[in-house]
Amino acid sequence: MTLSHLVLAFQWFYLLYFIGINVGYMALTFIAMFRMGRCMERRQSESGPPVYSGLEPPISVLAPAYNEEATIAASVRSFLQLNYSEYEIIVVNDGSKDGTLDVLIREFALYPFPEAYPHRVPTQRVRGTYRSAAHPNLRVVDKENGGKADALNAGINASQYPLFCAVDADSILRRDSLERIVEPFLEDPNTVAAGGTIRVANGCQVAGGFLVKADLPRNWLALFQVVEYLRAFLSGRLGWTPLNALLVISGAFGLFRKETVVEAGGYRTDTVGEDMELVVRLHRHLRLAGRRYRIAFVPDPVCWTEAPEDMKTLRNQRIRWQRGLAESLMLNRKLLFHPRSGAVGWLAFPFTAFFEWLGPFVEVSGYLVMILAFFMRAVSPEALGAFLFVALGFGLLLSMISLLVEEVSFRIYPRADHILRLFAAVVAENFGYRQLNSLWRLIGLIRWARGGKAKWGEMKRTASWRVPD
Amino acid sequence: MGGAASEGVVIAAYQTGLGVVAISLLLLAEVFVLRAILAAREERRRRVLDEWRPLFVQAMVEMPDRVPAAPRHDAATLLGLFNHYHQTLRGDATESLNRFGRAAGLDEAALALLRHKSLSGRMIAAAALGHFGERRAWDDLLRLAQGSYPALSLAAARSLMQIDAGDALPALLPLIMARGDWPAARVAVILTQAGPDAISQPLADAAIQAPPAVAARLVRYLAAAHYDVAARALRQILATTEDEQLIASCLRILNDPRDLEMARRYLHHSSWHVRLQAASALGRMGAPADTEGLVGLLSDPEWWVRLRAAQALAGLPFLSTGELRSLQASQPDENARAVLEHAIMERRPA
């Protein structure tokens, strides 16, 4: 086989991969657009505050906290102001080395309470539990450090309600976040999990723990992530929902049926992608048992979170996410092409495995092969240019469709200059950012393949959007 | 790829790239056009609301001197505002608002909008016609209540109940029983707002006759009914059913000391859900003789039953904290002592 044959074979492979990934995402995007239309029609007819009957399922909001002394009080205060008929907040202090527990005790008049509850999911030792004299629906579990998944499992054990909502301690919610995300559970009692759209908080103004003004970040990295999140949530996740094949619910905000999660074993503590792994495992557990269930997605922006603004933190995050994805798929590989796995095992899983799991390898090698072939004169400048141009074009198109979906739905960014800046980001991300991402994800893939313990790492948080209380 | 074929592919690739870039730019233009259209719509909406909001507010107290005719184009906006105010009003103010709405022609606008294609328009119109108590919309609303879209059918059902609960409930009960896509929480709101006089007997009759799975749902709605009517139905159901879910649903509502004996019968039921509700029932209406039964549940195999039994004991008004402590000390089972500690502390917070 000559070099030119090899190059030809590679070109056909990458062409087919390119067609496959873009056709796949286009299909998801069109499904998402249709779903969004129905959702917005319903939103437009709403008027006035909701009326509660008392039959809404009560919710336990679980907020794991590790070294959050600077922000935990504000976060809990915002959680206490959520609009919902009945809910409790359980903050799990996961062995913080700073004054997180002291802040909670002081700010919320906590006192030790001898909670008696079954420890159905194994966790690290619980040192004590507290209740609040000022807020009857606030409880704190103090435990030895075990990581986020372990903390969530401790929260699950302590929760008294049939649904639990896993949030990050620094998640910024809307007052109606619980009302929105519980809707799938009201509409269909077979719903076992629901997620919502996560937005980037950078550049926004937050006061009292709630978003008061949406704006775009000045930082280019964060701006690229705004576009990414729009693509991921408004196209990707919304597109999989009608097929009941959504593979991930963000750890920043997700609602789950407690008994189903406990039955499936709770969160795994040996993966960095515990949020995705749980959802994939729920699919495996329920599909293979032949049980009727639904995992839903609510397109409303229910949660805002800070995105990394420096390369190091972003890099660590993307490496971790790719590892988490690889672990989640590998741990639940039984789902792939299983006769009972339906759209999850025959569509979503292979799509994700091929285009997300192996995607970084294909993308990075594609660039390298094309550049190498160009320098070896096996590929003409015109062919290389064409390849890059088409790749840029489809990247632009998918992002623009997501912007359009955002425009006809929530229109979070109201000004004309917002659209121009987003468009600039849509174009600019194709000249380095996407390629860097692919490289980082490839590193994550390699590290997963080599084994070894993954670390969360530290995220440099600026919280510059937070207006002082 | 070599030669002419290769060149052809490269040209095709460039053309494809040009095409998708052009579509992307068109989408960008569409975003701006849409934004301009929506901004204009929003501006118009704001002007309409600014003009009409003071009139609505005044109308809640007294009819304004001048009532303009509601522009047809802005019907959905004004009906939305009408519905919004109705959500927060009670009593005479709602009647005043309705008089104003009719004078402005909003009732006719709602009737027209109800037959529109737009889903949001029909939902707004359905809600408004319910607030108006507009009998002319009856047939259309009934048709929508039987339709396939859950949110719209529920909105129509709610309006029918507002217009005439007595006539509506017999037509809606079969739907309430059959439609799994109507969330129980939403149905409960509709029934509660209709009032116990309208719903008690028909609901109770339906619960008695329905199959167990449906009856369990209907029994939950009986919480909004007159208790004496509900209790008669619950007693009749409990006398005959062996369905665990239905028994638990009935026990959840029982709150009459005359039904103590019935509740006591379920303390040792095979289903822990039933035992839990039996413990709760005894906690609500128990007599001193029930202490022993509840103490027995402190060592139940199901943890939630143990905790509920402890909470029921702690809730009994005739048991002092000292007596509870003695009870706790006498328990050989560590789990029983732990749940009692929890329940006693809940009774007496620090």
PDB file of N, CA and C in Angstrom, chain A residues 343-400:
ATOM      1  N   ALA A 343     -33.484   2.616  22.364  1.00  0.00           N
ATOM      2  CA  ALA A 343     -32.768   3.737  21.761  1.00  0.00           C
ATOM      3  C   ALA A 343     -31.491   4.069  22.530  1.00  0.00           C
ATOM      4  N   VAL A 344     -31.455   3.752  23.804  1.00  0.00           N
ATOM      5  CA  VAL A 344     -30.248   4.049  24.599  1.00  0.00           C
ATOM      6  C   VAL A 344     -29.075   3.216  24.104  1.00  0.00           C
ATOM      7  N   GLY A 345     -29.305   1.906  24.009  1.00  0.00           N
ATOM      8  CA  GLY A 345     -28.216   1.012  23.653  1.00  0.00           C
ATOM      9  C   GLY A 345     -27.925   0.954  22.170  1.00  0.00           C
ATOM     10  N   TRP A 346     -28.918   1.303  21.343  1.00  0.00           N
ATOM     11  CA  TRP A 346     -28.729   1.172  19.899  1.00  0.00           C
ATOM     12  C   TRP A 346     -28.465   2.493  19.204  1.00  0.00           C
ATOM     13  N   LEU A 347     -28.744   3.596  19.899  1.00  0.00           N
ATOM     14  CA  LEU A 347     -28.501   4.911  19.280  1.00  0.00           C
ATOM     15  C   LEU A 347     -27.579   5.774  20.146  1.00  0.00           C
ATOM     16  N   ALA A 348     -28.083   6.141  21.326  1.00  0.00           N
ATOM     17  CA  ALA A 348     -27.352   7.117  22.143  1.00  0.00           C
ATOM     18  C   ALA A 348     -25.986   6.604  22.574  1.00  0.00           C
ATOM     19  N   PHE A 349     -25.947   5.383  23.062  1.00  0.00           N
ATOM     20  CA  PHE A 349     -24.675   4.840  23.559  1.00  0.00           C
ATOM     21  C   PHE A 349     -23.645   4.733  22.444  1.00  0.00           C
ATOM     22  N   PRO A 350     -23.948   4.079  21.320  1.00  0.00           N
ATOM     23  CA  PRO A 350     -22.937   4.004  20.259  1.00  0.00           C
ATOM     24  C   PRO A 350     -22.572   5.365  19.694  1.00  0.00           C
ATOM     25  N   PHE A 351     -23.577   6.269  19.598  1.00  0.00           N
ATOM     26  CA  PHE A 351     -23.289   7.611  19.095  1.00  0.00           C
ATOM     27  C   PHE A 351     -22.284   8.300  20.021  1.00  0.00           C
ATOM     28  N   THR A 352     -22.572   8.246  21.317  1.00  0.00           N
ATOM     29  CA  THR A 352     -21.702   8.884  22.296  1.00  0.00           C
ATOM     30  C   THR A 352     -20.335   8.209  22.324  1.00  0.00           C
ATOM     31  N   ALA A 353     -20.333   6.893  22.235  1.00  0.00           N
ATOM     32  CA  ALA A 353     -19.061   6.173  22.276  1.00  0.00           C
ATOM     33  C   ALA A 353     -18.185   6.542  21.075  1.00  0.00           C
ATOM     34  N   PHE A 354     -18.795   6.591  19.905  1.00  0.00           N
ATOM     35  CA  PHE A 354     -18.007   6.828  18.717  1.00  0.00           C
ATOM     36  C   PHE A 354     -17.639   8.297  18.539  1.00  0.00           C
ATOM     37  N   PHE A 355     -18.585   9.191  18.788  1.00  0.00           N
ATOM     38  CA  PHE A 355     -18.338  10.592  18.482  1.00  0.00           C
ATOM     39  C   PHE A 355     -17.871  11.426  19.673  1.00  0.00           C
ATOM     40  N   GLU A 356     -18.123  10.954  20.888  1.00  0.00           N
ATOM     41  CA  GLU A 356     -17.664  11.708  22.053  1.00  0.00           C
ATOM     42  C   GLU A 356     -16.486  11.023  22.738  1.00  0.00           C
ATOM     43  N   TRP A 357     -16.627   9.722  22.921  1.00  0.00           N
ATOM     44  CA  TRP A 357     -15.581   8.969  23.606  1.00  0.00           C
ATOM     45  C   TRP A 357     -14.334   8.873  22.732  1.00  0.00           C
ATOM     46  N   LEU A 358     -14.521   8.360  21.532  1.00  0.00           N
ATOM     47  CA  LEU A 358     -13.383   8.209  20.627  1.00  0.00           C
ATOM     48  C   LEU A 358     -13.169   9.451  19.786  1.00  0.00           C
ATOM     49  N   GLY A 359     -14.118  10.364  19.830  1.00  0.00           N
ATOM     50  CA  GLY A 359     -14.062  11.561  19.012  1.00  0.00           C
ATOM     51  C   GLY A 359     -12.760  12.335  19.100  1.00  0.00           C
ATOM     52  N   PRO A 360     -12.254  12.597  20.312  1.00  0.00           N
ATOM     53  CA  PRO A 360     -11.011  13.358  20.404  1.00  0.00           C
ATOM     54  C   PRO A 360      -9.865  12.685  19.656  1.00  0.00           C
ATOM     55  N   PHE A 361      -9.803  11.366  19.746  1.00  0.00           N
ATOM     56  CA  PHE A 361      -8.736  10.639  19.045  1.00  0.00           C
ATOM     57  C   PHE A 361      -8.868  10.843  17.535  1.00  0.00           C
ATOM     58  N   VAL A 362     -10.096  10.688  17.042  1.00  0.00           N
ATOM     59  CA  VAL A 362     -10.327  10.834  15.603  1.00  0.00           C
ATOM     60  C   VAL A 362     -10.039  12.274  15.157  1.00  0.00           C
ATOM     61  N   GLU A 363     -10.501  13.241  15.959  1.00  0.00           N
ATOM     62  CA  GLU A 363     -10.335  14.644  15.554  1.00  0.00           C
ATOM     63  C   GLU A 363      -8.873  15.066  15.559  1.00  0.00           C
ATOM     64  N   VAL A 364      -8.177  14.770  16.640  1.00  0.00           N
ATOM     65  CA  VAL A 364      -6.775  15.174  16.733  1.00  0.00           C
ATOM     66  C   VAL A 364      -5.948  14.445  15.669  1.00  0.00           C
ATOM     67  N   SER A 365      -6.198  13.168  15.508  1.00  0.00           N
ATOM     68  CA  SER A 365      -5.424  12.419  14.502  1.00  0.00           C
ATOM     69  C   SER A 365      -5.768  12.904  13.105  1.00  0.00           C
ATOM     70  N   GLY A 366      -7.022  13.315  12.916  1.00  0.00           N
ATOM     71  CA  GLY A 366      -7.415  13.841  11.612  1.00  0.00           C
ATOM     72  C   GLY A 366      -6.622  15.080  11.253  1.00  0.00           C
ATOM     73  N   TYR A 367      -6.524  16.004  12.200  1.00  0.00           N
ATOM     74  CA  TYR A 367      -5.735  17.210  11.954  1.00  0.00           C
ATOM     75  C   TYR A 367      -4.277  16.845  11.675  1.00  0.00           C
ATOM     76  N   LEU A 368      -3.730  15.965  12.509  1.00  0.00           N
ATOM     77  CA  LEU A 368      -2.320  15.601  12.372  1.00  0.00           C
ATOM     78  C   LEU A 368      -2.054  14.921  11.029  1.00  0.00           C
ATOM     79  N   VAL A 369      -2.928  14.001  10.672  1.00  0.00           N
ATOM     80  CA  VAL A 369      -2.741  13.255   9.416  1.00  0.00           C
ATOM     81  C   VAL A 369      -2.817  14.210   8.225  1.00  0.00           C
ATOM     82  N   MET A 370      -3.812  15.105   8.270  1.00  0.00           N
ATOM     83  CA  MET A 370      -3.972  16.024   7.139  1.00  0.00           C
ATOM     84  C   MET A 370      -2.759  16.962   7.015  1.00  0.00           C
ATOM     85  N   ILE A 371      -2.299  17.457   8.171  1.00  0.00           N
ATOM     86  CA  ILE A 371      -1.151  18.364   8.121  1.00  0.00           C
ATOM     87  C   ILE A 371       0.093  17.608   7.664  1.00  0.00           C
ATOM     88  N   LEU A 372       0.271  16.421   8.198  1.00  0.00           N
ATOM     89  CA  LEU A 372       1.423  15.601   7.807  1.00  0.00           C
ATOM     90  C   LEU A 372       1.370  15.281   6.323  1.00  0.00           C
ATOM     91  N   ALA A 373       0.189  14.909   5.874  1.00  0.00           N
ATOM     92  CA  ALA A 373       0.038  14.565   4.457  1.00  0.00           C
ATOM     93  C   ALA A 373       0.310  15.784   3.581  1.00  0.00           C
ATOM     94  N   PHE A 374      -0.088  16.945   4.088  1.00  0.00           N
ATOM     95  CA  PHE A 374       0.150  18.181   3.337  1.00  0.00           C
ATOM     96  C   PHE A 374       1.648  18.428   3.193  1.00  0.00           C
ATOM     97  N   PHE A 375       2.378  18.284   4.306  1.00  0.00           N
ATOM     98  CA  PHE A 375       3.813  18.527   4.257  1.00  0.00           C
ATOM     99  C   PHE A 375       4.543  17.465   3.434  1.00  0.00           C
ATOM    100  N   MET A 376       3.946  16.292   3.349  1.00  0.00           N
ATOM    101  CA  MET A 376       4.547  15.224   2.537  1.00  0.00           C
ATOM    102  C   MET A 376       4.021  15.259   1.108  1.00  0.00           C
ATOM    103  N   ARG A 377       3.257  16.322   0.820  1.00  0.00           N
ATOM    104  CA  ARG A 377       2.691  16.550  -0.517  1.00  0.00           C
ATOM    105  C   ARG A 377       1.766  15.417  -0.963  1.00  0.00           C
ATOM    106  N   ALA A 378       1.229  14.682  -0.022  1.00  0.00           N
ATOM    107  CA  ALA A 378       0.244  13.657  -0.389  1.00  0.00           C
ATOM    108  C   ALA A 378      -1.142  14.283  -0.517  1.00  0.00           C
ATOM    109  N   VAL A 379      -1.286  15.485   0.036  1.00  0.00           N
ATOM    110  CA  VAL A 379      -2.555  16.208  -0.035  1.00  0.00           C
ATOM    111  C   VAL A 379      -2.254  17.608  -0.533  1.00  0.00           C
ATOM    112  N   SER A 380      -3.055  18.058  -1.462  1.00  0.00           N
ATOM    113  CA  SER A 380      -2.813  19.372  -2.040  1.00  0.00           C
ATOM    114  C   SER A 380      -3.268  20.459  -1.077  1.00  0.00           C
ATOM    115  N   PRO A 381      -2.723  21.670  -1.232  1.00  0.00           N
ATOM    116  CA  PRO A 381      -3.207  22.789  -0.408  1.00  0.00           C
ATOM    117  C   PRO A 381      -4.712  22.984  -0.554  1.00  0.00           C
ATOM    118  N   GLU A 382      -5.206  22.745  -1.774  1.00  0.00           N
ATOM    119  CA  GLU A 382      -6.644  22.939  -2.014  1.00  0.00           C
ATOM    120  C   GLU A 382      -7.460  21.934  -1.204  1.00  0.00           C
ATOM    121  N   ALA A 383      -6.991  20.693  -1.185  1.00  0.00           N
ATOM    122  CA  ALA A 383      -7.719  19.650  -0.445  1.00  0.00           C
ATOM    123  C   ALA A 383      -7.699  19.953   1.051  1.00  0.00           C
ATOM    124  N   LEU A 384      -6.526  20.372   1.541  1.00  0.00           N
ATOM    125  CA  LEU A 384      -6.431  20.703   2.964  1.00  0.00           C
ATOM    126  C   LEU A 384      -7.353  21.867   3.294  1.00  0.00           C
ATOM    127  N   GLY A 385      -7.286  22.878   2.419  1.00  0.00           N
ATOM    128  CA  GLY A 385      -8.147  24.038   2.626  1.00  0.00           C
ATOM    129  C   GLY A 385      -9.619  23.658   2.620  1.00  0.00           C
ATOM    130  N   ALA A 386      -9.982  22.782   1.679  1.00  0.00           N
ATOM    131  CA  ALA A 386     -11.382  22.356   1.586  1.00  0.00           C
ATOM    132  C   ALA A 386     -11.812  21.644   2.859  1.00  0.00           C
ATOM    133  N   PHE A 387     -10.945  20.751   3.339  1.00  0.00           N
ATOM    134  CA  PHE A 387     -11.242  19.993   4.561  1.00  0.00           C
ATOM    135  C   PHE A 387     -11.476  20.949   5.738  1.00  0.00           C
ATOM    136  N   LEU A 388     -10.567  21.882   5.903  1.00  0.00           N
ATOM    137  CA  LEU A 388     -10.696  22.812   7.027  1.00  0.00           C
ATOM    138  C   LEU A 388     -11.922  23.719   6.862  1.00  0.00           C
ATOM    139  N   PHE A 389     -12.201  24.135   5.637  1.00  0.00           N
ATOM    140  CA  PHE A 389     -13.319  25.032   5.370  1.00  0.00           C
ATOM    141  C   PHE A 389     -14.653  24.351   5.684  1.00  0.00           C
ATOM    142  N   VAL A 390     -14.794  23.107   5.241  1.00  0.00           N
ATOM    143  CA  VAL A 390     -16.039  22.381   5.514  1.00  0.00           C
ATOM    144  C   VAL A 390     -16.205  22.157   7.015  1.00  0.00           C
ATOM    145  N   ALA A 391     -15.117  21.804   7.669  1.00  0.00           N
ATOM    146  CA  ALA A 391     -15.180  21.595   9.125  1.00  0.00           C
ATOM    147  C   ALA A 391     -15.624  22.875   9.827  1.00  0.00           C
ATOM    148  N   LEU A 392     -15.029  24.008   9.404  1.00  0.00           N
ATOM    149  CA  LEU A 392     -15.415  25.303   9.985  1.00  0.00           C
ATOM    150  C   LEU A 392     -16.891  25.582   9.723  1.00  0.00           C
ATOM    151  N   GLY A 393     -17.301  25.318   8.472  1.00  0.00           N
ATOM    152  CA  GLY A 393     -18.688  25.602   8.098  1.00  0.00           C
ATOM    153  C   GLY A 393     -19.703  24.870   8.957  1.00  0.00           C
ATOM    154  N   PHE A 394     -19.483  23.573   9.125  1.00  0.00           N
ATOM    155  CA  PHE A 394     -20.443  22.801   9.923  1.00  0.00           C
ATOM    156  C   PHE A 394     -20.380  23.170  11.397  1.00  0.00           C
ATOM    157  N   GLY A 395     -19.182  23.492  11.865  1.00  0.00           N
ATOM    158  CA  GLY A 395     -19.070  23.964  13.249  1.00  0.00           C
ATOM    159  C   GLY A 395     -19.893  25.221  13.450  1.00  0.00           C
ATOM    160  N   LEU A 396     -19.786  26.142  12.482  1.00  0.00           N
ATOM    161  CA  LEU A 396     -20.569  27.393  12.523  1.00  0.00           C
ATOM    162  C   LEU A 396     -22.060  27.082  12.506  1.00  0.00           C
ATOM    163  N   LEU A 397     -22.450  26.190  11.601  1.00  0.00           N
ATOM    164  CA  LEU A 397     -23.871  25.938  11.398  1.00  0.00           C
ATOM    165  C   LEU A 397     -24.534  25.391  12.649  1.00  0.00           C
ATOM    166  N   LEU A 398     -23.897  24.387  13.263  1.00  0.00           N
ATOM    167  CA  LEU A 398     -24.495  23.792  14.467  1.00  0.00           C
ATOM    168  C   LEU A 398     -24.627  24.826  15.578  1.00  0.00           C
ATOM    169  N   SER A 399     -23.617  25.654  15.729  1.00  0.00           N
ATOM    170  CA  SER A 399     -23.685  26.676  16.783  1.00  0.00           C
ATOM    171  C   SER A 399     -24.742  27.716  16.469  1.00  0.00           C
ATOM    172  N   MET A 400     -24.865  28.096  15.201  1.00  0.00           N
ATOM    173  CA  MET A 400     -25.857  29.111  14.830  1.00  0.00           C
ATOM    174  C   MET A 400     -27.268  28.595  15.047  1.00  0.00           C
TER     175      MET A 400
END
